mmCIF file of C-alpha atoms in Angstrom:
data_model
loop_
_atom_site.group_PDB
_atom_site.id
_atom_site.type_symbol
_atom_site.label_atom_id
_atom_site.label_comp_id
_atom_site.label_asym_id
_atom_site.label_seq_id
_atom_site.Cartn_x
_atom_site.Cartn_y
_atom_site.Cartn_z
ATOM 1 C CA MET A 11 33.789 43.176 -92.754
ATOM 2 C CA SER A 12 31.541 45.872 -94.179
ATOM 3 C CA ILE A 13 28.117 46.008 -95.715
ATOM 4 C CA ASN A 14 27.370 47.965 -98.853
ATOM 5 C CA SER A 15 23.784 47.712 -99.966
ATOM 6 C CA LYS A 16 20.907 49.987 -100.774
ATOM 7 C CA VAL A 17 17.918 49.213 -98.626
ATOM 8 C CA ALA A 18 14.270 49.491 -99.510
ATOM 9 C CA VAL A 19 11.920 52.051 -98.071
ATOM 10 C CA ARG A 20 9.949 50.529 -95.242
ATOM 11 C CA THR A 21 6.604 49.090 -96.294
ATOM 12 C CA VAL A 22 4.763 47.195 -93.593
ATOM 13 C CA GLU A 23 1.247 45.861 -93.783
ATOM 14 C CA ARG A 24 -0.938 47.044 -90.930
ATOM 15 C CA PRO A 25 -4.262 45.730 -89.641
ATOM 16 C CA PRO A 26 -7.283 47.830 -90.698
ATOM 17 C CA GLU A 27 -7.525 50.842 -88.426
ATOM 18 C CA ARG A 28 -11.252 50.351 -87.922
ATOM 19 C CA SER A 29 -10.615 46.971 -86.289
ATOM 20 C CA ARG A 30 -7.890 48.154 -83.946
ATOM 21 C CA LYS A 31 -8.730 47.553 -80.279
ATOM 22 C CA LYS A 32 -12.322 46.616 -81.141
ATOM 23 C CA GLN A 33 -11.205 43.048 -81.783
ATOM 24 C CA ALA A 34 -8.092 42.821 -79.631
ATOM 25 C CA VAL A 35 -5.918 44.914 -77.360
ATOM 26 C CA ALA A 36 -2.432 43.600 -76.671
ATOM 27 C CA ALA A 37 0.293 44.452 -74.197
ATOM 28 C CA ALA A 38 3.891 43.759 -75.167
ATOM 29 C CA VAL A 39 6.230 42.223 -72.598
ATOM 30 C CA ILE A 40 10.012 42.345 -72.930
ATOM 31 C CA ASP A 41 11.271 39.540 -70.695
ATOM 32 C CA LEU A 42 14.563 40.473 -69.020
ATOM 33 C CA GLY A 43 15.112 37.038 -67.484
ATOM 34 C CA ASP A 44 16.202 36.158 -63.955
ATOM 35 C CA TYR A 45 18.907 38.296 -62.337
ATOM 36 C CA THR A 46 18.928 36.223 -59.146
ATOM 37 C CA GLU A 47 22.337 34.704 -59.762
ATOM 38 C CA SER A 48 25.293 35.716 -61.886
ATOM 39 C CA PRO A 49 28.675 34.063 -62.504
ATOM 40 C CA LEU A 50 30.151 36.643 -60.116
ATOM 41 C CA GLY A 51 27.577 36.084 -57.389
ATOM 42 C CA GLY A 52 24.956 38.620 -56.396
ATOM 43 C CA THR A 53 22.304 39.968 -58.697
ATOM 44 C CA GLU A 54 23.959 42.528 -60.959
ATOM 45 C CA SER A 55 23.998 41.936 -64.707
ATOM 46 C CA SER A 56 26.850 43.618 -66.545
ATOM 47 C CA SER A 57 28.811 43.426 -69.757
ATOM 48 C CA SER A 58 31.877 42.278 -67.795
ATOM 49 C CA TRP A 59 30.449 38.776 -67.615
ATOM 50 C CA ALA A 60 28.082 38.826 -70.591
ATOM 51 C CA ALA A 61 30.555 36.813 -72.607
ATOM 52 C CA ASP A 62 29.884 33.854 -70.320
ATOM 53 C CA ALA A 63 26.256 33.548 -71.431
ATOM 54 C CA THR A 64 25.275 29.916 -71.610
ATOM 55 C CA ASP A 65 23.844 28.184 -74.628
ATOM 56 C CA PRO A 66 20.029 28.237 -74.298
ATOM 57 C CA SER A 67 19.790 24.616 -75.352
ATOM 58 C CA THR A 68 21.881 23.486 -72.375
ATOM 59 C CA SER A 69 20.989 26.080 -69.728
ATOM 60 C CA SER A 70 19.343 24.729 -66.599
ATOM 61 C CA ALA A 71 17.903 28.145 -65.773
ATOM 62 C CA TRP A 72 14.175 28.717 -65.901
ATOM 63 C CA ASP A 73 14.691 30.597 -69.120
ATOM 64 C CA SER A 74 17.510 31.454 -71.512
ATOM 65 C CA SER A 75 20.153 33.329 -69.568
ATOM 66 C CA HIS A 76 21.392 35.297 -72.562
ATOM 67 C CA CYS A 77 18.462 37.724 -72.230
ATOM 68 C CA LYS A 78 19.800 39.399 -69.108
ATOM 69 C CA HIS A 79 23.381 39.165 -70.333
ATOM 70 C CA PHE A 80 22.741 41.350 -73.357
ATOM 71 C CA SER A 81 19.569 43.334 -72.655
ATOM 72 C CA GLU A 82 21.430 46.203 -70.957
ATOM 73 C CA ARG A 83 24.339 46.426 -73.351
ATOM 74 C CA ARG A 84 24.213 49.672 -75.280
ATOM 75 C CA ILE A 85 23.832 50.019 -79.005
ATOM 76 C CA ASP A 86 23.748 53.503 -80.508
ATOM 77 C CA GLY A 87 23.838 54.899 -76.989
ATOM 78 C CA GLN A 88 20.823 53.084 -75.562
ATOM 79 C CA PRO A 89 20.259 49.718 -73.842
ATOM 80 C CA LEU A 90 19.213 46.934 -76.186
ATOM 81 C CA SER A 91 15.915 46.449 -74.334
ATOM 82 C CA VAL A 92 15.109 50.170 -74.632
ATOM 83 C CA ARG A 93 15.766 49.956 -78.364
ATOM 84 C CA MET A 94 13.307 47.073 -78.496
ATOM 85 C CA ALA A 95 10.688 49.110 -76.642
ATOM 86 C CA ARG A 96 10.970 51.857 -79.225
ATOM 87 C CA ARG A 97 10.441 49.374 -82.046
ATOM 88 C CA LEU A 98 7.476 47.778 -80.277
ATOM 89 C CA SER A 99 5.907 51.205 -79.827
ATOM 90 C CA GLU A 100 5.349 51.186 -83.603
ATOM 91 C CA CYS A 101 2.891 48.279 -83.305
ATOM 92 C CA GLU A 102 -0.645 49.345 -84.183
ATOM 93 C CA TRP A 103 -2.308 46.758 -81.959
ATOM 94 C CA VAL A 104 -0.105 47.115 -78.885
ATOM 95 C CA ASP A 105 -1.364 49.252 -76.030
ATOM 96 C CA GLY A 106 1.288 49.239 -73.302
ATOM 97 C CA ILE A 107 4.868 47.973 -73.219
ATOM 98 C CA TYR A 108 6.333 46.353 -70.109
ATOM 99 C CA ALA A 109 9.739 45.006 -69.100
ATOM 100 C CA VAL A 110 9.622 42.202 -66.552
ATOM 101 C CA GLY A 111 12.294 40.170 -64.808
ATOM 102 C CA CYS A 112 13.293 38.569 -61.516
ATOM 103 C CA ASN A 113 15.308 40.546 -58.965
ATOM 104 C CA VAL A 114 16.033 43.215 -61.556
ATOM 105 C CA PRO A 115 18.780 45.578 -60.301
ATOM 106 C CA THR A 116 17.768 49.131 -59.451
ATOM 107 C CA SER A 117 20.043 50.495 -62.161
ATOM 108 C CA VAL A 118 18.238 48.435 -64.793
ATOM 109 C CA MET A 119 14.820 49.496 -63.510
ATOM 110 C CA ARG A 120 15.913 53.107 -63.745
ATOM 111 C CA ASN A 121 16.997 52.665 -67.373
ATOM 112 C CA HIS A 122 13.492 51.571 -68.329
ATOM 113 C CA GLN A 123 11.271 53.900 -66.347
ATOM 114 C CA MET A 124 11.339 56.674 -68.950
ATOM 115 C CA VAL A 125 10.204 54.529 -71.877
ATOM 116 C CA LEU A 126 8.148 51.628 -70.513
ATOM 117 C CA GLU A 127 6.811 50.072 -67.327
ATOM 118 C CA PRO A 128 9.406 47.875 -65.563
ATOM 119 C CA ILE A 129 8.347 45.101 -63.178
ATOM 120 C CA SER A 130 10.709 43.224 -60.860
ATOM 121 C CA LEU A 131 9.549 39.996 -59.211
ATOM 122 C CA PRO A 132 11.005 37.339 -56.917
ATOM 123 C CA PRO A 133 12.423 34.282 -58.719
ATOM 124 C CA CYS A 134 9.606 32.692 -60.720
ATOM 125 C CA HIS A 135 8.737 30.908 -63.930
ATOM 126 C CA LEU A 136 8.394 32.721 -67.239
ATOM 127 C CA VAL A 137 4.612 32.265 -67.252
ATOM 128 C CA GLU A 138 4.400 33.920 -63.829
ATOM 129 C CA ARG A 139 6.328 36.920 -65.101
ATOM 130 C CA LEU A 140 3.989 37.301 -68.055
ATOM 131 C CA SER A 141 0.976 36.801 -65.803
ATOM 132 C CA ALA A 142 2.168 39.699 -63.642
ATOM 133 C CA VAL A 143 1.493 41.932 -66.635
ATOM 134 C CA VAL A 144 -1.944 40.363 -67.082
ATOM 135 C CA ASP A 145 -2.697 41.459 -63.505
ATOM 136 C CA ARG A 146 -1.761 45.046 -64.358
ATOM 137 C CA THR A 147 -3.611 45.495 -67.634
ATOM 138 C CA ASP A 148 -6.935 44.696 -69.266
ATOM 139 C CA ALA A 149 -5.179 43.501 -72.433
ATOM 140 C CA GLU A 150 -6.816 40.503 -74.077
ATOM 141 C CA TRP A 151 -3.526 39.338 -75.581
ATOM 142 C CA ILE A 152 0.056 39.359 -74.329
ATOM 143 C CA VAL A 153 2.966 39.629 -76.762
ATOM 144 C CA TYR A 154 6.012 37.859 -75.314
ATOM 145 C CA VAL A 155 9.396 38.997 -76.629
ATOM 146 C CA PRO A 156 12.707 37.890 -75.031
ATOM 147 C CA ALA A 157 15.041 40.824 -74.389
ATOM 148 C CA ASN A 158 17.578 39.749 -77.006
ATOM 149 C CA ARG A 159 15.747 40.750 -80.189
ATOM 150 C CA PRO A 160 17.051 44.146 -81.367
ATOM 151 C CA PHE A 161 15.240 43.964 -84.704
ATOM 152 C CA VAL A 162 11.837 42.830 -83.431
ATOM 153 C CA ASP A 163 9.498 43.978 -86.182
ATOM 154 C CA ALA A 164 6.254 45.869 -85.580
ATOM 155 C CA GLY A 165 4.690 44.599 -88.798
ATOM 156 C CA LEU A 166 5.344 40.956 -87.916
ATOM 157 C CA ILE A 167 3.970 41.472 -84.398
ATOM 158 C CA ASP A 168 0.838 43.184 -85.711
ATOM 159 C CA GLY A 169 0.347 40.283 -88.108
ATOM 160 C CA LEU A 170 0.271 37.809 -85.211
ATOM 161 C CA ILE A 171 -2.170 39.893 -83.178
ATOM 162 C CA ALA A 172 -4.449 40.379 -86.176
ATOM 163 C CA LYS A 173 -4.439 36.618 -86.763
ATOM 164 C CA ALA A 174 -5.242 35.992 -83.097
ATOM 165 C CA ALA A 175 -8.137 38.453 -83.254
ATOM 166 C CA ARG A 176 -9.633 36.678 -86.268
ATOM 167 C CA THR A 177 -9.243 33.151 -84.862
ATOM 168 C CA SER A 178 -11.957 31.864 -82.561
ATOM 169 C CA ASN A 179 -11.159 29.633 -79.582
ATOM 170 C CA CYS A 180 -7.444 30.355 -79.777
ATOM 171 C CA ASP A 181 -4.956 30.469 -76.900
ATOM 172 C CA TYR A 182 -1.750 31.130 -78.811
ATOM 173 C CA VAL A 183 -0.452 32.372 -82.157
ATOM 174 C CA GLY A 184 3.159 32.183 -83.293
ATOM 175 C CA TYR A 185 5.208 32.029 -86.452
ATOM 176 C CA ASN A 186 6.365 28.754 -87.906
ATOM 177 C CA SER A 187 8.931 27.674 -90.482
ATOM 178 C CA ASP A 188 7.605 25.340 -93.171
ATOM 179 C CA LYS A 189 11.105 23.888 -93.368
ATOM 180 C CA ALA A 190 12.211 23.725 -89.723
ATOM 181 C CA GLY A 191 9.148 24.237 -87.521
ATOM 182 C CA PRO A 192 8.757 26.909 -84.820
ATOM 183 C CA SER A 193 12.241 26.346 -83.373
ATOM 184 C CA ARG A 194 13.803 28.368 -86.193
ATOM 185 C CA MET A 195 11.966 31.445 -84.900
ATOM 186 C CA LEU A 196 14.079 31.463 -81.716
ATOM 187 C CA HIS A 197 17.214 32.284 -83.703
ATOM 188 C CA LEU A 198 15.519 34.425 -86.341
ATOM 189 C CA GLY A 199 14.552 36.810 -83.548
ATOM 190 C CA LEU A 200 12.283 39.161 -85.510
ATOM 191 C CA ALA A 201 8.970 38.543 -83.773
ATOM 192 C CA GLY A 202 7.583 37.047 -80.582
ATOM 193 C CA GLU A 203 4.634 34.963 -79.428
ATOM 194 C CA VAL A 204 1.054 36.052 -78.781
ATOM 195 C CA VAL A 205 -0.853 34.358 -75.962
ATOM 196 C CA HIS A 206 -4.329 34.981 -74.592
ATOM 197 C CA ALA A 207 -4.502 36.443 -71.090
ATOM 198 C CA ASP A 208 -6.853 33.687 -69.909
ATOM 199 C CA ALA A 209 -4.419 31.021 -71.110
ATOM 200 C CA LEU A 210 -1.647 32.638 -69.066
ATOM 201 C CA ARG A 211 -3.860 32.592 -65.984
ATOM 202 C CA ARG A 212 -4.408 28.868 -66.494
ATOM 203 C CA LEU A 213 -0.693 28.259 -66.982
ATOM 204 C CA ARG A 214 0.131 30.186 -63.824
ATOM 205 C CA ARG A 215 -2.050 27.881 -61.747
ATOM 206 C CA ASN A 216 0.291 25.042 -62.743
ATOM 207 C CA ALA A 217 3.540 27.022 -62.671
ATOM 208 C CA ASP A 218 5.083 24.723 -60.062
ATOM 209 C CA ARG A 219 4.560 21.788 -62.439
ATOM 210 C CA LEU A 220 6.082 23.446 -65.503
ATOM 211 C CA ALA A 221 9.572 22.606 -66.701
ATOM 212 C CA PRO A 222 11.995 25.312 -67.855
ATOM 213 C CA CYS A 223 11.079 26.541 -71.318
ATOM 214 C CA CYS A 224 12.399 28.844 -74.022
ATOM 215 C CA SER A 225 8.998 29.596 -75.547
ATOM 216 C CA ILE A 226 5.361 29.851 -74.531
ATOM 217 C CA ALA A 227 4.444 27.256 -77.145
ATOM 218 C CA GLU A 228 6.789 24.794 -75.451
ATOM 219 C CA CYS A 229 5.198 25.541 -72.071
ATOM 220 C CA MET A 230 1.703 24.958 -73.418
ATOM 221 C CA GLN A 231 2.596 21.752 -75.202
ATOM 222 C CA HIS A 232 3.885 20.208 -71.957
ATOM 223 C CA ALA A 233 1.514 21.815 -69.456
ATOM 224 C CA PRO A 234 -1.468 20.040 -67.881
ATOM 225 C CA GLY A 235 -4.701 20.718 -69.735
ATOM 226 C CA ASP A 236 -5.539 21.497 -73.333
ATOM 227 C CA TYR A 237 -4.349 24.610 -75.137
ATOM 228 C CA ARG A 238 -5.264 25.629 -78.656
ATOM 229 C CA LEU A 239 -2.164 26.727 -80.548
ATOM 230 C CA LYS A 240 -2.164 28.314 -83.992
ATOM 231 C CA PHE A 241 1.014 28.537 -86.039
ATOM 232 C CA VAL A 242 1.199 30.748 -89.115
ATOM 233 C CA PRO A 243 3.916 30.619 -91.791
ATOM 234 C CA VAL A 244 6.670 33.171 -91.417
ATOM 235 C CA PRO A 245 7.077 35.293 -94.581
ATOM 236 C CA ARG A 246 8.722 33.167 -97.249
ATOM 237 C CA GLU A 247 11.683 35.542 -97.506
ATOM 238 C CA LEU A 248 12.545 34.828 -93.858
ATOM 239 C CA ASP A 249 12.155 31.051 -93.949
ATOM 240 C CA ARG A 250 15.820 30.255 -94.445
ATOM 241 C CA ALA A 251 18.707 28.878 -92.404
ATOM 242 C CA ASP A 252 21.159 31.746 -92.943
ATOM 243 C CA LEU A 253 19.311 34.510 -91.085
ATOM 244 C CA ARG A 254 19.923 35.100 -87.389
ATOM 245 C CA PHE A 255 18.981 38.305 -85.564
ATOM 246 C CA ALA A 256 18.537 37.106 -81.961
ATOM 247 C CA VAL A 257 21.529 38.008 -79.766
ATOM 248 C CA GLU A 258 22.662 34.848 -77.984
ATOM 249 C CA ASP A 259 26.452 35.130 -77.984
ATOM 250 C CA GLU A 260 29.324 37.509 -78.695
ATOM 251 C CA SER A 261 29.298 36.755 -82.423
ATOM 252 C CA ASP A 262 25.644 37.773 -82.567
ATOM 253 C CA TRP A 263 26.513 41.000 -80.768
ATOM 254 C CA ASP A 264 29.242 41.726 -83.325
ATOM 255 C CA ASP A 265 26.710 41.170 -86.116
ATOM 256 C CA LEU A 266 24.278 43.557 -84.435
ATOM 257 C CA GLN A 267 26.890 46.293 -84.280
ATOM 258 C CA LEU A 268 27.748 45.752 -87.935
ATOM 259 C CA LEU A 269 24.117 45.942 -89.020
ATOM 260 C CA CYS A 270 23.430 49.025 -86.917
ATOM 261 C CA GLU A 271 26.384 50.782 -88.537
ATOM 262 C CA SER A 272 24.741 50.146 -91.912
ATOM 263 C CA VAL A 273 21.154 50.967 -90.925
ATOM 264 C CA SER A 274 20.857 54.317 -89.210
ATOM 265 C CA ASP A 275 17.077 54.049 -88.810
ATOM 266 C CA VAL A 276 16.259 52.455 -85.441
ATOM 267 C CA ASP A 277 12.872 51.481 -86.885
ATOM 268 C CA ALA A 278 14.302 49.702 -89.943
ATOM 269 C CA SER A 279 12.000 46.927 -91.151
ATOM 270 C CA TRP A 280 12.877 43.255 -91.437
ATOM 271 C CA MET A 281 13.090 43.704 -95.204
ATOM 272 C CA GLN A 282 15.887 46.229 -94.812
ATOM 273 C CA VAL A 283 18.047 44.166 -92.462
ATOM 274 C CA LYS A 284 17.417 41.015 -94.509
ATOM 275 C CA GLN A 285 18.668 42.777 -97.639
ATOM 276 C CA LEU A 286 21.828 43.815 -95.825
ATOM 277 C CA VAL A 287 22.547 40.243 -94.759
ATOM 278 C CA GLU A 288 21.799 38.930 -98.249
ATOM 279 C CA ALA A 289 24.407 41.301 -99.668
ATOM 280 C CA ASN A 290 27.124 39.977 -97.364
ATOM 281 C CA GLU A 291 28.013 36.344 -98.058
ATOM 282 C CA PRO A 292 30.494 35.935 -95.150
ATOM 283 C CA LEU A 293 27.844 37.209 -92.741
ATOM 284 C CA ARG A 294 25.219 34.821 -94.132
ATOM 285 C CA SER A 295 27.639 31.915 -93.858
ATOM 286 C CA SER A 296 28.478 32.786 -90.252
ATOM 287 C CA MET A 297 24.813 33.068 -89.301
ATOM 288 C CA LYS A 298 24.022 29.732 -90.935
ATOM 289 C CA SER A 299 26.860 28.012 -89.083
ATOM 290 C CA ARG A 300 25.670 29.321 -85.702
ATOM 291 C CA ASN A 301 22.078 28.346 -86.430
ATOM 292 C CA GLY A 302 23.237 24.751 -86.756
#
C-alpha cells in the first residue's frame, strides 16, 4: 500500500504571544506506563514482546500497557517517545517536557536524557506519576500525553491550554467528539488532556481509592470530590470514525511507518497527516474497522 498525495503547508493557530505564560504555564508529560512486569518477567520493555500488547479496554493494568510496548520502538531512527518530545517542543505554551514511568529501565532513561527530563518511580497510579512532575515544576497546568501518540499536534495542545487559561474555576480541559464523546480521542491520538496542578494534588490524596483509568477525565469523574471538567469540540475535520493515529497494536505501527514514509517532516501538522489518510481508502477503512 502506498500513499500519493500533496500535503498542505503547515498552518497552525497559536495563542497570542502577549498572553503566553502570563495566563498559564504548562509542563508536558509523556507517560511511559509501568515497566514493573513484562510477559517475559523482569522489567525490560522491548520490541521482542511488543506484539503481545493487550487491548486497553480489557487490560487490568493501572494504565494502558501499549504505551511501554511501543514508546521505545524506533521510527526514522529515534524512539517514538523522543519523536513525541520533539513535536511537543513546538508548543507555545509548554515550558518543560517530562517523561515519567514506573521502574523505567536504565536504557530507556538514557534514551530520554538528551531531549527531556525522565522520571522513574515505584509502581503507582497514573495520577501519582503526573503529580511527580507537579512536585518538580511551578507549572500551573499539566499536559498529559500517553507515549503512543507519534503525531501529537502542537497546535491542538496549545488550543487546550489557551482554553484552560481563559476558563475560570476549571480543573480540566480536553477535546470531545460531538458524535462519539471524549472516548474517540483515545484512538484519534493527536492531542492530550490538560489538568490543573491543584486538581492533580487533590487526586493524589485519593490515589489508593482510584480505579485503573485510561484518561484523566475518567479518573476525575469517578474520584471522590467535585472536579470541574471542560470539554471542547475537536476540529470538525477530525470528528470522524475513520481516523486513528494512536499506536495500540501492530496494525497501528504499520500505519505509522507508512505515514512517516510519506511525510518527511517530523513536525507535520494534523492537517497534513489527515490529508494523507483521506487519499488512501484502504487505510481509512482499516482505521475505521479498528476503531470499532
